[in-house]
XYZ file of N, CA, C and O in Angstrom:
760
model
N 24.395 27.503 6.004
C 23.080 26.287 6.902
C 23.506 26.496 8.200
O 22.453 26.207 9.466
N 25.111 26.265 8.291
C 25.164 26.133 10.225
C 24.712 27.368 11.199
O 24.154 27.335 12.074
N 25.364 28.605 10.699
C 24.759 29.477 11.070
C 23.260 29.719 11.132
O 22.631 29.614 11.809
N 22.257 29.228 9.990
C 21.112 29.077 10.056
C 20.427 28.109 11.101
O 19.136 28.276 11.769
N 21.354 26.992 11.298
C 20.751 25.890 12.385
C 21.511 25.928 13.455
O 19.871 26.196 14.171
N 21.850 27.188 13.607
C 22.663 27.572 15.114
C 21.226 28.547 15.277
O 21.075 28.735 16.349
N 21.059 29.768 14.779
C 19.720 30.433 15.055
C 18.882 30.090 15.107
O 17.765 30.094 16.351
N 18.189 28.454 14.767
C 17.033 27.893 14.665
C 16.783 27.166 16.188
O 16.102 27.680 17.152
N 18.747 26.885 16.155
C 18.433 25.841 17.703
C 18.290 26.719 18.755
O 17.044 26.985 19.784
N 18.885 27.879 18.869
C 18.675 28.925 20.023
C 17.336 29.781 20.005
O 16.230 29.439 21.515
N 17.036 29.989 18.931
C 15.826 30.939 19.143
C 14.339 29.784 19.857
O 13.279 30.308 20.035
N 14.257 27.817 18.395
C 13.036 27.829 18.919
C 13.759 27.016 20.324
O 12.390 26.847 21.060
N 15.044 26.825 21.257
C 15.328 26.373 22.536
C 14.491 27.055 23.695
O 13.559 26.803 24.336
N 14.564 28.577 23.164
C 13.890 29.131 24.224
C 12.423 29.110 24.179
O 11.876 29.431 25.063
N 12.311 29.550 22.651
C 10.801 29.455 22.670
C 9.883 28.317 23.335
O 8.703 28.939 23.988
N 10.312 27.090 23.355
C 9.940 26.430 23.716
C 10.405 25.919 25.545
O 9.209 25.356 25.985
N 11.175 26.520 26.367
C 10.857 26.998 27.615
C 9.946 26.769 28.348
O 9.358 28.260 27.837
N 8.883 26.287 29.115
C 7.918 27.001 30.128
C 6.835 26.647 29.168
O 5.457 27.022 29.635
N 6.589 26.175 27.213
C 5.546 25.895 26.624
C 4.996 24.327 27.538
O 6.041 23.521 27.671
N 3.872 24.402 27.265
C 2.676 23.295 27.555
C 2.864 21.855 27.223
O 2.726 21.068 27.482
N 3.653 21.668 26.217
C 4.368 20.389 25.579
C 5.383 20.290 26.280
O 5.701 18.934 26.285
N 6.754 20.946 27.260
C 7.126 20.832 27.852
C 6.283 20.194 29.096
O 6.819 19.161 29.877
N 5.427 20.691 29.545
C 4.576 19.531 30.831
C 4.083 18.333 30.390
O 4.176 17.938 31.351
N 3.741 18.281 29.334
C 3.259 17.307 28.481
C 4.350 15.671 29.330
O 3.860 14.994 29.849
N 5.790 16.222 28.841
C 6.669 15.466 28.246
C 7.141 15.182 29.786
O 7.278 14.057 30.322
N 7.385 15.994 30.854
C 7.904 16.087 32.419
C 6.418 15.406 33.052
O 6.747 14.610 33.681
N 5.390 15.550 32.895
C 3.797 14.709 33.375
C 4.011 12.984 33.315
O 3.816 12.447 33.787
N 4.378 12.997 31.734
C 4.893 11.703 31.433
C 5.589 10.802 32.202
O 5.565 9.358 31.549
N 6.708 11.529 32.525
C 7.852 10.900 32.856
C 7.172 9.809 34.662
O 8.439 9.245 35.259
N 5.875 10.321 35.002
C 5.445 9.581 36.069
C 4.760 8.288 36.129
O 4.430 7.531 36.092
N 4.814 8.476 33.888
C 3.777 7.181 34.081
C 4.672 5.911 32.789
O 4.059 4.604 32.610
N 5.384 6.863 32.274
C 6.133 5.405 31.086
C 7.646 5.858 31.172
O 8.287 7.018 32.363
N 8.670 5.063 30.717
C 9.657 4.426 30.909
C 10.089 5.866 30.403
O 9.437 6.368 28.705
N 11.510 6.364 30.991
C 11.850 7.688 29.979
C 11.957 7.766 28.421
O 11.980 8.297 27.775
N 12.771 6.012 28.002
C 13.138 6.151 26.838
C 12.310 5.761 25.747
O 12.154 6.280 24.539
N 10.547 5.168 26.052
C 9.547 5.124 26.168
C 9.237 6.597 25.073
O 8.746 7.145 23.737
N 8.784 7.665 26.485
C 8.583 8.706 26.301
C 9.381 9.914 24.835
O 9.422 10.151 24.519
N 10.555 9.433 24.782
C 11.662 9.678 24.594
C 11.566 9.617 23.001
O 11.840 10.245 21.882
N 11.472 8.665 22.780
C 11.140 7.308 21.475
C 9.624 8.001 20.673
O 9.998 9.080 19.451
N 8.319 7.802 21.384
C 6.995 8.429 21.261
C 7.277 10.109 20.728
O 7.113 10.470 19.383
N 7.993 10.836 21.453
C 7.771 12.301 21.361
C 8.379 12.856 20.675
O 8.727 13.750 20.133
N 10.464 12.196 19.920
C 11.088 12.339 19.631
C 10.317 12.073 17.826
O 10.763 13.041 16.564
N 9.670 11.190 17.804
C 9.068 10.432 16.625
C 7.581 12.685 16.414
O 8.225 12.680 15.037
N 7.582 12.241 17.063
C 6.550 13.655 16.671
C 6.619 14.461 16.535
O 6.673 15.449 15.752
N 8.048 15.038 17.839
C 9.341 16.328 16.918
C 9.474 16.384 15.590
O 9.234 17.154 15.397
N 9.971 15.432 14.732
C 10.474 14.946 13.831
C 9.161 15.405 12.555
O 9.710 15.984 12.212
N 8.027 14.731 12.914
C 7.400 15.103 12.088
C 6.494 16.476 12.148
O 6.352 17.120 11.017
N 6.570 17.167 13.752
C 5.942 18.827 13.863
C 7.263 19.754 12.575
O 6.860 20.518 12.010
N 8.585 19.235 13.367
C 9.590 20.028 12.597
C 9.540 20.271 11.242
O 9.349 20.838 10.360
N 9.138 19.044 10.312
C 9.357 18.947 9.238
C 7.825 19.529 8.768
O 8.134 20.058 7.934
N 6.610 19.624 9.454
C 5.527 20.433 8.432
C 6.114 21.428 9.089
O 5.524 22.273 7.646
N 6.612 21.983 10.163
C 6.710 23.717 10.090
C 7.849 24.084 8.641
O 6.797 24.915 8.865
N 8.452 23.637 8.550
C 9.868 24.116 7.465
C 8.758 23.707 6.363
O 8.499 25.041 6.048
N 8.371 22.393 6.394
C 7.633 22.183 4.761
C 6.324 23.698 4.817
O 6.156 23.754 3.168
N 5.647 23.371 5.325
C 4.635 23.736 5.303
C 3.758 24.904 6.236
O 3.067 24.940 6.577
N 4.203 25.563 6.736
C 4.000 26.138 8.391
C 3.531 27.488 7.670
O 2.068 27.425 8.760
N 3.645 27.694 6.682
C 3.019 29.164 6.534
C 1.538 28.486 5.613
O 0.516 29.199 6.300
N 1.432 27.097 5.445
C 0.471 26.990 4.702
C -0.731 26.554 6.047
O -1.793 27.119 5.858
N -0.070 25.677 6.858
C -0.862 26.014 8.018
C -1.404 26.898 8.472
O -2.808 26.738 8.838
N -0.693 27.837 8.383
C -1.404 29.018 9.759
C -2.199 29.926 8.887
O -3.466 30.279 9.412
N -2.140 29.787 7.386
C -3.629 29.841 6.126
C -4.423 29.333 6.272
O -5.756 29.755 6.234
N -4.284 28.018 6.446
C -5.789 27.299 5.960
C -6.549 26.348 7.248
O -7.460 26.097 7.318
N -5.869 26.686 8.479
C -5.882 26.111 9.837
C -6.987 27.296 10.392
O -5.899 28.048 10.660
N -7.964 27.598 11.153
C -8.367 28.384 11.676
C -7.687 28.326 13.364
O -8.313 27.243 13.865
N -7.088 29.686 13.446
C -6.110 29.481 15.498
C -7.332 28.831 16.269
O -6.942 28.127 16.879
N -8.310 29.444 15.746
C -9.432 28.903 16.981
C -9.743 27.406 17.038
O -10.531 27.190 18.328
N -10.190 27.214 16.188
C -10.378 25.366 15.586
C -9.623 24.586 16.835
O -9.305 24.315 16.906
N -8.128 24.684 16.128
C -7.182 24.226 17.067
C -6.949 24.656 18.525
O -6.665 23.759 18.934
N -7.397 26.079 18.533
C -7.314 26.163 19.990
C -8.322 24.904 20.997
O -8.319 24.767 21.661
N -9.693 25.068 20.118
C -10.388 24.000 20.254
C -10.017 22.873 20.897
O -10.224 22.054 22.109
N -9.721 22.446 19.555
C -9.178 20.911 19.784
C -8.198 20.836 20.900
O -8.152 19.906 21.453
N -7.287 21.962 21.453
C -6.364 21.227 21.951
C -6.810 21.582 23.119
O -6.108 20.636 24.639
N -7.914 22.536 23.537
C -7.647 22.976 25.081
C -8.617 21.806 25.223
O -8.215 20.908 26.379
N -9.539 20.905 24.599
C -10.547 19.857 24.961
C -9.351 18.349 24.886
O -9.709 17.913 25.901
N -8.354 18.316 24.534
C -7.206 17.185 24.166
C -6.860 17.509 25.820
O -6.561 16.634 26.784
N -6.453 18.420 26.398
C -5.436 19.186 27.785
C -6.585 18.698 28.881
O -6.607 17.888 29.499
N -7.799 18.592 28.514
C -8.907 18.134 29.487
C -9.232 17.379 29.744
O -8.980 16.210 30.771
N -9.389 16.438 28.538
C -9.249 14.682 28.363
C -7.755 14.620 29.237
O -8.574 13.297 29.765
N -6.672 14.782 29.076
C -5.531 14.692 29.066
C -5.820 14.067 30.631
O -5.094 13.741 31.760
N -6.040 15.846 30.807
C -6.108 15.759 33.140
C -7.120 15.090 33.689
O -6.395 14.589 34.341
N -8.270 14.862 33.310
C -9.479 14.346 33.507
C -8.455 12.353 33.399
O -8.500 11.689 34.575
N -8.002 12.202 32.270
C -7.460 11.079 32.288
C -6.308 10.294 33.193
O -5.895 9.522 34.119
N -5.295 11.712 33.750
C -4.557 11.737 34.103
C -4.860 11.492 35.768
O -4.131 10.328 37.273
N -5.820 12.199 36.325
C -6.192 12.278 37.372
C -6.917 10.762 38.159
O -6.548 10.492 39.221
N -7.965 9.827 37.075
C -8.691 9.224 37.206
C -7.268 7.817 37.969
O -7.897 6.665 37.990
N -6.503 7.610 36.500
C -5.360 7.262 36.781
C -4.402 6.980 37.795
O -4.315 6.082 38.399
N -4.498 8.743 38.399
C -3.861 8.185 39.922
C -4.347 7.817 40.836
O -3.751 7.669 41.649
N -6.015 8.180 40.760
C -6.289 8.530 42.506
C -6.940 6.628 42.452
O -6.739 5.823 42.752
N -6.659 5.965 40.693
C -6.752 4.326 40.682
C -5.782 3.595 40.862
O -6.203 2.291 41.306
N -5.104 4.290 40.870
C -3.502 3.940 41.741
C -3.166 3.624 42.938
O -2.284 5.139 42.906
N -3.611 3.020 44.001
C -2.502 3.481 45.496
C -1.498 3.617 45.437
O -0.680 4.022 46.234
N -1.216 2.480 44.296
C 1.368 3.087 44.563
C 1.540 4.044 44.380
O 0.771 5.409 43.235
N 2.546 4.284 45.211
C 3.500 5.644 44.641
C 4.545 5.265 44.207
O 5.495 5.850 45.321
N 4.797 4.318 43.102
C 6.059 3.826 43.463
C 6.990 4.565 42.281
O 6.478 5.861 41.965
N 8.395 4.738 42.633
C 8.946 5.789 41.386
C 9.466 5.088 40.158
O 8.093 4.186 39.624
N 10.067 5.774 39.555
C 10.972 5.444 38.178
C 10.778 3.822 37.605
O 10.073 3.814 36.555
N 11.112 2.784 38.185
C 11.223 1.508 38.086
C 9.581 0.984 37.710
O 9.768 -0.446 36.896
N 8.645 1.381 38.261
C 7.425 0.203 37.652
C 6.724 1.542 36.984
O 5.161 0.791 36.734
N 7.290 2.032 36.363
C 6.655 2.912 34.829
C 5.854 1.804 34.402
O 6.609 1.715 33.885
N 5.118 2.623 33.528
C 3.903 1.488 32.443
C 5.316 1.320 31.207
O 5.954 1.919 30.839
N 4.747 -0.118 30.193
C 5.153 -0.109 29.319
C 4.651 -0.320 28.496
O 4.760 -0.762 27.196
N 3.799 0.137 28.893
C 1.838 -0.052 27.608
C 2.482 1.022 26.502
O 2.751 2.216 26.935
N 2.389 1.192 25.720
C 2.521 1.927 24.405
C 1.120 2.817 23.957
O 0.810 3.465 23.332
N 0.004 2.351 24.189
C -1.605 2.805 23.577
C -1.541 4.053 23.873
O -1.278 5.610 23.236
N -0.992 4.448 25.766
C -1.004 5.274 26.238
C -0.329 6.588 25.585
O -0.697 7.784 25.580
N 0.963 6.335 25.215
C 1.804 7.071 24.388
C 1.508 7.347 23.303
O 1.359 8.440 22.946
N 0.497 6.706 22.628
C 0.269 6.938 20.979
C -0.859 8.494 20.971
O -0.800 9.564 20.587
N -1.826 8.438 22.640
C -2.476 8.992 22.457
C -1.533 10.524 23.100
O -2.257 11.813 22.268
N -0.637 10.648 23.925
C 0.237 11.535 24.140
C 0.847 12.063 22.937
O 1.010 13.720 23.471
N 1.192 11.777 22.191
C 2.127 11.953 20.924
C 1.335 12.351 19.891
O 1.643 13.799 19.720
N -0.277 12.147 19.710
C -0.704 12.821 19.610
C -2.054 14.291 20.141
O -2.013 15.124 19.192
N -1.677 13.859 21.676
C -2.283 15.337 22.097
C -0.626 16.101 22.022
O -1.087 17.784 21.931
N 0.333 15.955 22.262
C 1.606 16.683 22.062
C 1.788 17.350 20.865
O 1.904 18.987 20.537
N 1.181 16.606 19.618
C 1.293 16.934 18.241
C 0.306 18.392 17.818
O 0.645 19.623 17.485
N -0.806 17.933 18.379
C -2.067 18.824 18.170
C -1.888 20.254 19.072
O -2.124 21.354 18.699
N -1.385 20.182 20.287
C -0.925 21.258 20.923
C 0.059 21.936 20.385
O 0.423 23.493 20.161
N 1.797 21.760 19.943
C 2.074 22.088 19.041
C 1.442 23.272 17.312
O 2.332 24.030 17.480
N 0.293 22.706 17.101
C 0.175 22.650 15.882
C -0.475 24.548 16.223
O -1.437 24.725 17.129
N -0.094 25.359 15.273
C -0.254 26.451 15.557
C 0.459 27.304 16.494
O 0.862 28.614 17.311
N 1.317 27.084 17.335
C 2.017 26.945 18.527
C 3.730 28.228 18.702
O 3.478 28.403 17.289
N 4.114 28.852 19.319
C 4.801 29.681 19.323
C 5.922 29.205 18.788
O 6.877 29.773 17.866
N 6.326 27.772 19.159
C 7.341 27.182 18.397
C 7.638 26.583 16.985
O 8.200 27.124 16.320
N 5.694 26.291 16.681
C 5.639 26.236 15.040
C 5.443 27.391 14.484
O 6.418 27.100 13.104
N 5.290 28.021 14.964
C 5.218 29.593 13.667
C 6.495 30.403 14.025
O 7.072 30.904 12.972
N 7.289 30.133 14.899
C 8.238 30.787 14.836
C 9.539 29.921 13.980
O 10.302 30.462 12.649
N 9.837 28.472 13.832
C 10.466 27.397 13.096
C 9.920 28.055 11.201
O 10.957 28.063 10.670
N 8.569 27.918 11.240
C 7.735 28.301 9.757
C 8.773 29.713 9.177
O 9.089 30.155 8.235
N 8.348 30.986 10.111
C 8.848 31.780 10.089
C 10.211 32.088 10.147
O 10.827 32.496 8.432
N 11.049 30.997 10.818
C 12.497 31.458 9.864
C 13.373 30.582 8.890
O 13.909 31.273 7.854
N 12.008 29.867 8.288
C 12.556 28.881 7.135
C 11.595 29.744 6.270
O 12.307 29.480 5.174
N 10.763 30.819 6.321
C 10.398 31.102 5.124
C 11.850 32.388 4.790
O 11.676 32.788 3.263
N 12.939 32.425 5.422
C 13.810 33.715 4.783
C 15.554 32.827 5.738
O 16.361 33.488 4.988
N 15.419 31.916 5.853
C 16.741 31.054 6.062
C 16.765 30.052 5.095
O 15.701 29.350 4.934
N 17.941 29.679 5.630
C 17.879 27.915 4.659
C 17.295 26.788 5.475
O 17.083 26.712 6.248
N 15.726 26.123 5.092
C 15.088 25.574 5.241
C 16.234 24.589 5.576
O 15.311 23.462 7.151
N 16.741 23.313 5.472
C 17.461 22.115 6.234
C 18.220 22.893 7.316
O 18.269 21.888 8.194
N 18.887 23.669 7.751
C 19.183 24.397 8.279
C 18.084 24.555 9.222
O 18.495 24.285 10.730
N 17.306 25.208 9.207
C 16.214 25.956 10.207
C 15.704 23.957 11.128
O 15.483 24.277 12.303
N 15.479 23.085 10.002
C 14.543 22.389 10.773
C 15.874 21.157 11.345
O 15.336 20.746 12.134
N 16.967 21.302 11.254
C 18.324 21.091 11.743
C 18.031 21.151 13.155
O 17.811 20.749 14.098
N 18.176 22.887 12.910
C 18.262 23.314 14.528
C 17.038 23.339 15.700
O 16.975 23.230 16.679
N 15.627 23.396 14.534
C 14.466 23.297 15.420
C 14.265 22.603 16.385
O 13.814 21.729 17.298
N 14.692 21.213 15.319
C 14.135 19.673 15.475
C 15.514 19.623 17.047
O 14.594 18.811 17.858
N 16.705 19.762 16.738
C 17.417 20.089 18.269
C 16.933 20.736 19.640
O 17.147 19.980 20.688
N 16.937 21.571 18.986
C 15.919 22.743 20.114
C 15.381 21.739 21.010
O 14.658 22.016 21.990
N 13.867 21.289 19.988
C 12.827 20.549 20.477
C 12.930 19.561 21.336
O 12.896 19.211 22.714
N 14.066 18.764 20.583
C 14.657 17.298 21.379
C 15.257 17.846 22.907
O 14.989 17.214 23.536
N 15.617 18.708 22.805
C 16.529 19.386 24.358
C 15.778 19.264 25.257
O 15.791 19.493 26.312
N 14.324 20.684 24.998
C 13.110 20.886 26.151
C 12.958 19.984 25.945
O 12.329 19.833 27.596
N 13.045 18.870 25.372
C 11.584 17.246 25.919
C 12.543 16.995 26.465
O 11.570 16.694 27.553
N 13.873 16.633 26.620
C 14.949 15.700 27.012
C 14.897 16.649 28.815
O 14.361 16.022 29.537
N 14.867 17.773 28.846
C 15.084 18.696 29.936
C 13.544 18.458 30.623
O 13.794 18.179 32.187
N 13.202 18.067 30.056
C 11.381 18.200 30.833
C 11.520 16.935 31.141
O 10.704 16.422 32.603
N 11.628 15.546 30.382
C 11.736 14.034 31.269
C 12.618 13.840 32.188
O 12.024 13.488 32.834
N 13.791 14.250 32.129
C 14.858 14.472 33.225
C 14.520 15.370 34.499
O 13.782 14.717 35.692
N 13.534 16.535 34.114
C 12.722 16.753 35.488
C 12.111 16.394 36.683
O 12.253 15.836 37.161
N 10.936 15.459 35.075
C 9.706 14.786 35.841
C 10.280 13.652 36.387
O 10.040 13.149 37.267
N 11.324 13.097 36.460
C 11.975 12.259 36.685
C 12.425 11.825 38.050
O 12.115 11.478 39.094
N 13.070 13.128 38.003
C 13.662 13.720 39.166
C 12.775 14.157 40.373
O 12.627 13.793 41.383
N 11.494 14.596 39.398
C 10.525 14.856 40.478
C 9.850 13.779 41.641
O 8.994 13.628 42.476
N 9.430 12.685 40.047
C 8.955 11.471 40.523
C 9.956 10.400 42.008
O 9.178 10.381 42.855
N 10.938 10.501 42.044
C 11.965 10.375 43.032
C 11.527 11.496 44.159
O 11.242 10.762 45.514
N 11.450 12.604 44.508
C 10.965 13.339 45.198
C 10.042 13.200 45.534
O 9.842 13.181 47.190
N 8.599 13.621 44.674
C 7.625 13.425 45.567
C 6.740 12.300 45.339
O 5.207 12.397 45.378
N 6.779 11.646 44.440
C 6.213 10.564 44.118
C 4.950 10.314 42.718
O 5.120 11.700 42.517
N 5.226 9.395 42.225
C 4.643 9.309 41.509
C 3.210 10.006 41.145
O 2.513 10.448 40.515
N 2.427 9.053 41.892
C 0.768 9.755 42.300
C 0.816 11.558 42.308
O -0.291 11.901 41.804
N 1.804 11.705 43.349
C 1.374 13.367 43.488
C 2.342 14.306 42.133
O 1.313 15.207 42.082
N 2.892 13.668 40.998
C 2.811 14.517 40.197
C 1.961 13.873 38.954
O 1.608 15.190 38.556
N 1.539 12.945 39.139
C -0.322 12.542 38.540
C -0.615 13.587 38.763
O -1.809 14.326 37.544
N -1.253 13.661 40.107
C -2.583 14.545 40.543
C -2.439 15.937 39.904
O -2.899 16.785 39.211
N -0.834 16.522 40.300
C -0.508 18.060 39.781
C -0.878 18.163 38.341
O -1.179 18.973 38.192
N 0.230 16.953 37.563
C 0.082 17.433 36.025
C -1.342 17.494 35.766
O -1.740 18.004 35.003
N -2.106 16.202 36.410
C -3.687 16.313 34.870
C -4.516 17.661 36.014
O -5.479 18.867 35.073
N -3.942 18.474 37.081
C -4.816 20.009 37.554
C -4.076 20.836 36.380
O -5.237 21.310 36.039
N -2.721 21.018 36.395
C -2.415 21.436 35.788
C -2.461 21.895 33.847
O -3.239 22.415 33.206
N -3.434 20.491 33.839
C -3.368 20.104 31.793
C -5.407 20.806 32.082
O -5.187 21.252 31.350
N -5.812 20.442 33.186
C -6.894 21.018 32.673
C -7.008 22.550 32.961
O -7.644 23.301 32.098
N -5.973 23.329 33.560
C -6.254 24.385 33.480
C -5.867 24.524 32.601
O -6.640 25.754 31.615
N -4.617 24.338 32.154
C -4.148 24.833 30.789
C -5.635 24.429 29.372
O -5.600 25.863 28.570
N -5.760 23.749 29.487
C -7.222 23.088 28.906
C -8.259 25.023 28.716
O -8.501 24.613 27.673
N -8.579 24.610 30.149
C -9.396 25.660 30.358
C -9.273 27.079 29.660
O -10.343 27.773 28.949
N -8.056 27.175 30.039
C -7.608 28.724 29.956
C -7.713 29.065 28.035
O -7.737 29.588 27.073
N -6.803 27.690 27.485
C -7.224 27.453 25.509
C -8.665 27.231 25.415
O -8.507 28.273 24.549
N -8.889 27.391 25.775
C -10.233 27.040 25.232
C -11.235 28.770 25.720
O -11.670 29.604 24.905
N -10.796 28.602 26.580
C -11.613 30.319 26.893
C -10.490 31.429 25.826
O -11.221 32.151 25.313
N -9.623 31.449 25.720
C -8.811 31.727 24.592
C -9.592 32.020 23.210
O -9.658 33.210 21.989
N -9.833 30.712 22.700
C -9.733 30.487 21.538
C -11.629 31.115 21.348
O -12.210 31.269 20.580
N -12.288 31.125 22.583
C -13.864 31.677 22.564
C -13.957 33.014 22.761
O -14.469 33.490 21.867
N -12.585 33.631 22.885
C -12.839 35.000 23.101
C -12.372 35.227 21.802
O -11.937 36.739 21.388
């Protein structure tokens, strides 16, 4: 079990680096308090990794990857528009101390994070590892990997807020979200 957990930790962590869900976590640092982001995404990660291990192959067979791509693409575009409107409507460029304490947006982001991960390489990697290794070990390792990757993205986002300001980070994140959404939609269409 420990060996399987270690393999899953390394493989899933490397697969998650630079993934679109890290972008979600990084951009949230401009909007929400660090503990809120990590809490909301932590719960989402627990659910995702449980699904990946328990039913990863079933999800892969029963949901058309193109449908997942369209839903994820539309959510990324919508999140980009939402981020842009919020950044343009808020003339302040305050640092992390004035980040929102609201939870309604965090629920929407957790859902977007969840949909973005469905059928993603880390989910498929986890499901594949669970197919021929100890499921509990794979779950532990993959969950720790996702937590670590998300934590790194949030910490990087907090640092960027301090360096370039919250508004610029939100505007940059909005543009990147729309581009990722468009690319995801294009990939689903092709």
